[in-house]
Short mmCIF file of C-alpha atoms in Angstrom, two decimals:
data_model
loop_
_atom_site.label_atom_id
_atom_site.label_comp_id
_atom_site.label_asym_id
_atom_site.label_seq_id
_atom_site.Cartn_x
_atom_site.Cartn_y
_atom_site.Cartn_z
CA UNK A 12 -73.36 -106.35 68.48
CA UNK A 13 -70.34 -105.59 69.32
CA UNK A 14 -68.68 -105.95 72.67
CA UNK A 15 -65.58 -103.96 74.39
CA UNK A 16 -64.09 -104.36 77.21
CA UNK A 17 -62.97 -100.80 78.67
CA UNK A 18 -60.17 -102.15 80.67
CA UNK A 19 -58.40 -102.41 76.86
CA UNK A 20 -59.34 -99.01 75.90
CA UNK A 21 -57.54 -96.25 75.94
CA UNK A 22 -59.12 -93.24 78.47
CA UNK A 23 -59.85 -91.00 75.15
CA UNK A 24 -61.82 -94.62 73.50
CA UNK A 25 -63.39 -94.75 76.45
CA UNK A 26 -64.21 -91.18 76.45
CA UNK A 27 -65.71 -91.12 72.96
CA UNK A 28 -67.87 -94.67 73.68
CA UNK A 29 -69.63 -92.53 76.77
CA UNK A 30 -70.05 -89.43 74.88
CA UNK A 31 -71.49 -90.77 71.93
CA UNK A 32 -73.90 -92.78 73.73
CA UNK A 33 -75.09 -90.78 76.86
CA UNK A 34 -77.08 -87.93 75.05
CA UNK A 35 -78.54 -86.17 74.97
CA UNK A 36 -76.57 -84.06 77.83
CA UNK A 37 -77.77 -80.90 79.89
CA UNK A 38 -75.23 -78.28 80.38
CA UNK A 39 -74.29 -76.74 83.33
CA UNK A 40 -72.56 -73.22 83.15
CA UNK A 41 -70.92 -72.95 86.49
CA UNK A 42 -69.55 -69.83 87.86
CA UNK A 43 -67.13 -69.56 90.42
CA UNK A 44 -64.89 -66.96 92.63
CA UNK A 45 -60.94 -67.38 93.10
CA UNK A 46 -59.44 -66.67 96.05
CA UNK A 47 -58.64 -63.72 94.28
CA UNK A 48 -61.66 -62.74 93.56
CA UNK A 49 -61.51 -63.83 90.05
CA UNK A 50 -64.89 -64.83 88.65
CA UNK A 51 -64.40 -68.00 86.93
CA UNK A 52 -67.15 -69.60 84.41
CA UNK A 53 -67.01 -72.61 82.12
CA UNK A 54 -69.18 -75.57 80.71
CA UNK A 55 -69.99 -79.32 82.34
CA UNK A 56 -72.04 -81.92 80.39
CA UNK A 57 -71.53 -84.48 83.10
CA UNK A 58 -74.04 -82.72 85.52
CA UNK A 59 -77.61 -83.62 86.77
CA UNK A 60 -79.93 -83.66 89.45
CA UNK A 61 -79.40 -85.80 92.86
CA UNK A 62 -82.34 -84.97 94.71
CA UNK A 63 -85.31 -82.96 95.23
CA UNK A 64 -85.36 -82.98 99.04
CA UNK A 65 -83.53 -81.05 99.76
CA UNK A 66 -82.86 -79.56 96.52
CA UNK A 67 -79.35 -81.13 95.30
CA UNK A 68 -77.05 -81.33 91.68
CA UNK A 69 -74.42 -82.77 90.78
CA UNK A 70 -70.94 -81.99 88.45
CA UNK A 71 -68.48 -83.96 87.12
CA UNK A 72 -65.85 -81.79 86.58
CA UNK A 73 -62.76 -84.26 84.67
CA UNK A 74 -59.13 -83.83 85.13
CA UNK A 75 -56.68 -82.74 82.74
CA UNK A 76 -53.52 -85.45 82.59
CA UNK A 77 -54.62 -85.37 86.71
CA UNK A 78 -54.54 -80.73 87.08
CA UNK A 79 -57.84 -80.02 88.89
CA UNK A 80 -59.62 -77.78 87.04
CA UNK A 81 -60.02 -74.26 88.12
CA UNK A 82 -63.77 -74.43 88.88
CA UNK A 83 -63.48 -77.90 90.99
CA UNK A 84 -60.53 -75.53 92.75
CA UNK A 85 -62.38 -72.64 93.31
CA UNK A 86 -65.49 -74.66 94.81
CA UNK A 87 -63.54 -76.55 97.05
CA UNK A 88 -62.24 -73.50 98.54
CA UNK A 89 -65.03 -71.30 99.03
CA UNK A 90 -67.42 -74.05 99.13
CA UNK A 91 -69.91 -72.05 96.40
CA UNK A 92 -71.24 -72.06 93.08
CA UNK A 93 -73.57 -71.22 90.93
CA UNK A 94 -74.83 -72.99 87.83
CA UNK A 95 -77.02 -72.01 85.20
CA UNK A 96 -79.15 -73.61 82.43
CA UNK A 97 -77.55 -73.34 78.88
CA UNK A 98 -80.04 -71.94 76.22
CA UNK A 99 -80.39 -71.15 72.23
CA UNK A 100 -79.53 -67.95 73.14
CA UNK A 101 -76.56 -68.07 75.49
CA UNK A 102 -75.21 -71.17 73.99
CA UNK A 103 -72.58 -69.04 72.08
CA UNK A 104 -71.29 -67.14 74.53
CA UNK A 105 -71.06 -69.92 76.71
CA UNK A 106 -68.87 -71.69 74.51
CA UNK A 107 -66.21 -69.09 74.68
CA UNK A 108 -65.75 -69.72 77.96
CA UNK A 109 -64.89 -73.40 77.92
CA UNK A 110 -61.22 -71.39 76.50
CA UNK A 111 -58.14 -72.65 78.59
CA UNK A 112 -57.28 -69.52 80.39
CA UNK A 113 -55.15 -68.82 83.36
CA UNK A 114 -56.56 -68.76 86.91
CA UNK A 115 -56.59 -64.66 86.74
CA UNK A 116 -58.48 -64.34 83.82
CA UNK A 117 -62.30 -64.65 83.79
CA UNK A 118 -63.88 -66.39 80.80
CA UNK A 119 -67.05 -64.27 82.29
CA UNK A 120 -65.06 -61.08 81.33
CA UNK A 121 -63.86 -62.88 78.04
CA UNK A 122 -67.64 -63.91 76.43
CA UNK A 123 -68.89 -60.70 77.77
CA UNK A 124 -71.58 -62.10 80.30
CA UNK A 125 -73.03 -60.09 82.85
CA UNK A 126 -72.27 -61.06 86.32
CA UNK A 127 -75.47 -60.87 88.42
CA UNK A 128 -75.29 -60.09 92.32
CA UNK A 129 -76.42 -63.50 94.28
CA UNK A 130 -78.74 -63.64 97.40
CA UNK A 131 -77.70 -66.10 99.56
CA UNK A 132 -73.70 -67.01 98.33
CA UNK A 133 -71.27 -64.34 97.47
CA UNK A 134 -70.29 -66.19 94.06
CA UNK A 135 -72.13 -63.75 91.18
CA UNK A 136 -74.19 -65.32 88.49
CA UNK A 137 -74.77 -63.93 85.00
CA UNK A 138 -77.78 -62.54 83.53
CA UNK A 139 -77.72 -63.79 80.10
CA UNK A 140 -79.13 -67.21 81.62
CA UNK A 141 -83.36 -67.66 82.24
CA UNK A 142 -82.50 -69.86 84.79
CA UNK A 143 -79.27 -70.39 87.37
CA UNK A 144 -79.23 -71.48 90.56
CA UNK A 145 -77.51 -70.58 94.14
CA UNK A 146 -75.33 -73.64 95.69
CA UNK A 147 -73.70 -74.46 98.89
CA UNK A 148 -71.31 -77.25 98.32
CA UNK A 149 -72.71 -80.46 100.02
CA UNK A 150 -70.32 -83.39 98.73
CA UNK A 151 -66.83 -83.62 97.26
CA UNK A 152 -65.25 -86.66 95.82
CA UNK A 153 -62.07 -87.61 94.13
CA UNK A 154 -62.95 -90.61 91.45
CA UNK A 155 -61.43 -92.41 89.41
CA UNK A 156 -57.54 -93.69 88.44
CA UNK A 157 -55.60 -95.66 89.39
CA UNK A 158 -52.15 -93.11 90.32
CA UNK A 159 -54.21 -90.11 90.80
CA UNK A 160 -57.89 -89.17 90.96
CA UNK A 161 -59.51 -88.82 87.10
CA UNK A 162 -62.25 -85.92 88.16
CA UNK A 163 -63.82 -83.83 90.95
CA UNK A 164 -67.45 -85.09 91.77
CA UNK A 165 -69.36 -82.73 93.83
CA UNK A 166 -72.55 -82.44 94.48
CA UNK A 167 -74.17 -78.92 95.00
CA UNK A 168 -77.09 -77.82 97.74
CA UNK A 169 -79.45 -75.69 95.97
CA UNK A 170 -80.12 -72.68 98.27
CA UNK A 171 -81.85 -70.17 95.75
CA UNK A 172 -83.31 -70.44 92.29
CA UNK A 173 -83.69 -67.57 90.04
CA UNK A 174 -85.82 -68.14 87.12
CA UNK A 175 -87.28 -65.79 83.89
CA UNK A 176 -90.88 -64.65 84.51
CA UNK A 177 -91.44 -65.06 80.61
CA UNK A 178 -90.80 -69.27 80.77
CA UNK A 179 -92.58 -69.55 84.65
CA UNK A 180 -96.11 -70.21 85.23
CA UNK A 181 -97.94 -71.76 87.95
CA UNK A 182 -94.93 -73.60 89.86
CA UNK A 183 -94.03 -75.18 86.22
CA UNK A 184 -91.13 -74.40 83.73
CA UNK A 185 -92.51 -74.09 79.91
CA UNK A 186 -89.73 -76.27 78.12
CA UNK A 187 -89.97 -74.75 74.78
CA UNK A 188 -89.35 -71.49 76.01
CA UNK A 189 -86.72 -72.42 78.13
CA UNK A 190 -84.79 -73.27 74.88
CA UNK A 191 -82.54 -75.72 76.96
CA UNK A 192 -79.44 -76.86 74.69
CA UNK A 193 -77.83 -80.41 75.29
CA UNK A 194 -74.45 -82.03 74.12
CA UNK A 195 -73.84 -84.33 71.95
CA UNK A 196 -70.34 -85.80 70.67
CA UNK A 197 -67.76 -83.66 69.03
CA UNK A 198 -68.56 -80.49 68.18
CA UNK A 199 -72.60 -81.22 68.70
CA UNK A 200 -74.65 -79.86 70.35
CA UNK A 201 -78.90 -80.72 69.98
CA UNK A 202 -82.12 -78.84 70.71
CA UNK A 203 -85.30 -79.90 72.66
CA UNK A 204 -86.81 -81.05 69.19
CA UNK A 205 -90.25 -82.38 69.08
CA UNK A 206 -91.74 -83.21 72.11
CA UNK A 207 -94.10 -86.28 72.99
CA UNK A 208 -95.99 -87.68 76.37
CA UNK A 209 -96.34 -91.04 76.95
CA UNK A 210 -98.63 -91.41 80.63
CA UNK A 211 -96.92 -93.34 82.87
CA UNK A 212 -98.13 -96.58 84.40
CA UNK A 213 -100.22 -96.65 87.91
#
């Protein structure tokens, strides 16, 4: 076995230890509105559920050499988001968002996703996703280093789901036809593979 101490490592070692070893990963794809009205969209693996009452997620949305991020921005300022569930079949297009473009481009606009009107938020989702949900921003934290903050931690109210008839039945989400994709290290990414129940203890 062998031990590290991450005080020693550099933030990228680090980086690559937590990567490598917390998987598999959901995906979040999180859209967002400017103040220009921009619709902004890009990836998060460091994003999972907080609660279930009331309904509550959470993002971890890292900083680049300490720049926030345009999607930590833009849901600071209006307070909004919406994130959906990355699948087998929007996994693509998803990725070419995660592009480094300037605040007044949309990476919606650039993977050719459709925006889809919201009830409840003004922030548009996309269409190309079984499964996104509404949020209300609940939480917002700065974490992390020791001269600036390393990341953006917010946690998200959910205020409306919006899921595919075709994967819904009886209050319960089918998981193989979800098609849910998770990261891995690198350039990875995994499927849902085989799946296996194991009844829990009373």
């Amino acid at each position: 076995m062998i031990s590290i101490d991450p005080v020693t490592n550099t933030e990228r070692d680090n980086y690559k230890l937590l990567i490598g070893s917390i998987i598999p990963r959901p995906i979040a794809f999180v859209t967002s509105l400017s103040q220009d009205g921009v619709l902004n969209g890009a990836p998060f693996s460091y994003f999972n559920i907080v609660s279930s009452n009331p309904p509550m997620i959470s993002l971890s949305i890292q900083r680049a050499e300490g720049r926030q991020k345009d999607t930590a921005r833009n849901i600071l300022a209006a307070k909004e988001f919406v994130v959906h569930i990355v699948d087998e079949d929007n996994v693509e297009k998803v990725n070419a968002t995660a592009a480094s473009l300037p605040p007044d481009q949309s990476e919606v606009e650039l993977a050719q996703l459709t925006p889809a009107a919201s009830l409840k938020i003004t922030v548009p989702g996309v269409k190309e996703a079984k499964i996104r949900m509404e949020c209300r921003l609940e939480h917002a934290l700065e974490l992390g280093g020791s001269e600036s903050p390393g990341c953006d931690f917010i946690i998200g109210k959910v205020v409306q789901f919006h899921i595919d008839e075709a994967i819904y039945e009886n209050g319960r989400i089918d998981p193989a036809r979800l098609a849910a994709v998770s990261r891995l290290a690198g350039q990875d990414y995994a499927k849902i593979g085989e799946i296996f129940t194991i009844e829990r203890p009373k």
